Amino acid sequence: MSQTAEYLKLRKQLIAKEFSRLNDMQLEAVVSVNGPLLILAGAGSGKTTVVVNRIANILRYGDAYLSNTVPLGSLDGDIDMLRSAIDDGAPADISRLAVNPCQPWQILAITFTNKAAGELKERLCGMLGGAGDEVWASTFHSTCARMLRRYGELLGYTQSFTIYDDDDQRRIMKEIQKALNIDDKMLPHRAILKEISSAKDKLMPPADYSKNMNVSDARIRQISKAYEIYQRRLKDANAMDFDDLIYNTVMLLEEHEEVRDYYKNRFKYVMVDEYQDTSVAQCRMVQLLSEGRANLCVVGDDDQSIYRFRGATIENILGFERHFPGAKTIRLEQNYRSTKNILDAANAVISNNLSRKGKNLWTAAEGGELITLHTAADEREEAKYIVDKIMDSVAEGNGYKSHAVLYRMNAQSNAIENVLLRSGIPYKVVGGFRFYERQEIRDVLAYLQVINNTADNLRLRRIISVPRRGIGDTTMETALQIADSLGLSLFEVIKSADSYPTLLRAAKKLKDFTAVIDELCALKDQLPLHELFEQLLHKTGYLLYWEQQGVAEQDRVDNINEFASTLVQFEQEYDSPTLSDFLGEVALVTDLDSLSDQDDRVVLMTLHAAKGLEFNTVFIPGMEDGVFPGNMSISGGPEDIEEERRLCYVGITRARKRLYITKTSQRMIFGMTKRHFPSRFLREISDDLLDKTGSEQPAYDDGYGGQSRKSSFGGGFGTGAGGFAGGYIKGEAPAVKSAVRPAGSRSTENDDKYKTGMRVKHKMFGEGMLLKISPMGNDALFEVAFDTAGTKRIMRNFSSLEII
């Protein structure tokens, strides 16, 4: 073997030794530094590890691993140095080994979140020391802002331009709507801003928008005019919104060659994480920055592209080789997170997608536990099953935070949170608010509380301008001062507003509001709770207010409709349900969580929010056609179902050890009970991977041959009924009688067996003393002082307490 061949062989061995903790495909991705490179990184395949080590390799060795370049002169000393370093771990002169290394500031690494950028920086500094901090690692928006601060004057902005947030955008758009006489109820400001954002993502300025869109549509004409004025106002204010940061950076690079050349020469290497989530504008920006050298590396997973609703374009990753000729593709398929059974299920589901580049996750670990597929009677039994499994797991010594419940729709959390709260289990909702903490739920509860007690000044002040009624803060402050001075309630004062000179200007609006409340108060004892709620939404216009906001506020509409389910279920479970009883239970149950304020909590989140996370135990409820995938996806095109399938793949691959998938025989959601077919995604998983439990029998005999039932709600309730997922038959939900006892409802056996002062045992909290029993309708609130877990408040029907 020649000296050159031996030197090249030993150099490769030394570099490979430094990165020996990587598998073969990871190493190939780390040492492939020149030309366009697509790294298809499967879930749990060590993507961040590859990115960090690839940057470290570029800085230390450059292209040495694959290069045939050798140092000038004799290689004898170099060969001896390499042998000593390989065999004995002696230090090597990296400057002699490196081929075309670059400086840290010549590497641009773009991420999607500040958290990801921070983690990348931290790991780079841990590996490279101070050099790691010089790598330009930041989000798309931060990268663009930095460039625009330097060169924004070329586009007519000063270096001190302002970045407008969501609130700033909404305020400006409302002003524009007023100037253009656009009724926010007919064309909400959120809908206009969403359309403008989409146009910017597609690099479409106002002039092009008006040319390319259907201007014969009056709505499009209004949006087009609003877009034009919106951009002019931002420019006049020396301001940009977040979409402008990307859009203007692309314009800067396209229109100013000297700027483009500067960054092309500065950045020898460009890396982009989560490439499957990039938009048209972001893809174009990446192309412009990597022109010339073409040393572009993108990392992503086409099977985890789930953000199309945010403007992400899966075509960017699927067409990477076409956009960048000569590109190399490396697949990272070895998974370090999940068991073989979980991965086999994920592979089985995602293989049904046609729009994918193809890869197959595998692991060196054993098969692991089978995936549990549990069929519950309804959503309450489903929630009880999930909580029981969590309690069993915690009793085995596992922490709360190792458990995650991942749902398709926010509204699904209602039933699960209810059982968690009643069981005294601490939890947190990631990426959102707990069900009863959401603005719209607090609002409708406040309405009900005022109807129940018009002297509730606090709740009255919350709802009087929701939706807007032209009643200002100054008016309410004046009314409150009058009420305080006369010893009256705020409601009594505004009901007689025309009797007070300082309130005369607003008297009609105030009296109109109180007339609605009085009308609802009169119905309080005449109608079932769910019908009273229907009247509340209709007469106050509250549901219509959110419906008119369009798709941007669909979650709020769903949550309001889901609140109706809570009322219907309350009526089913209680003998003589009253509004006071309902509000009293909600107040007590929602307060339980504050008593267990720990960091160790069960995690609840949507499947979209779960991307990038992992948990030992994962629950995916609602695996039914009509829920997951949803009716809109089912009735849409193939691309809609494929995105839902990718979301299912993401959910499955969040689990390390245990995966529970649940479905129900019938489900009440949005105030309507329906029977759904099992999710089509379940049919793609082999029975060999599943442990099937539960029963297909419905929880209730609805009197219609086991078909689904619908409450008498009108308007927005029951949105999405019928269609592919199965029909419904109308009926009064509260009149439906239970054929079997609902999950968590009161058992009449041994009702009085619990006494204060007795010793009890809980399978999760251990032994303790029962301090207090507070009756609550058909249930009771226990206060128990546990020997090791402290004092807990638990609902009796969910306590599973054993008397010692």
XYZ file of C-alpha atoms in Angstrom, residues 140 246 250 275 278-288 316 323-324:
18
model
C -35.929 31.715 10.340
C -39.367 36.208 5.517
C -36.395 37.065 -0.048
C -37.361 21.151 6.283
C -40.952 25.123 5.317
C -43.199 27.340 3.206
C -42.709 28.513 -0.376
C -41.076 31.723 0.869
C -38.731 29.915 3.269
C -37.696 27.463 0.570
C -36.901 30.329 -1.791
C -34.824 32.058 0.899
C -32.802 28.876 1.436
C -32.205 28.546 -2.318
C -30.904 32.107 -2.544
C -40.259 21.249 -0.598
C -34.787 21.773 -6.775
C -31.114 20.947 -6.118
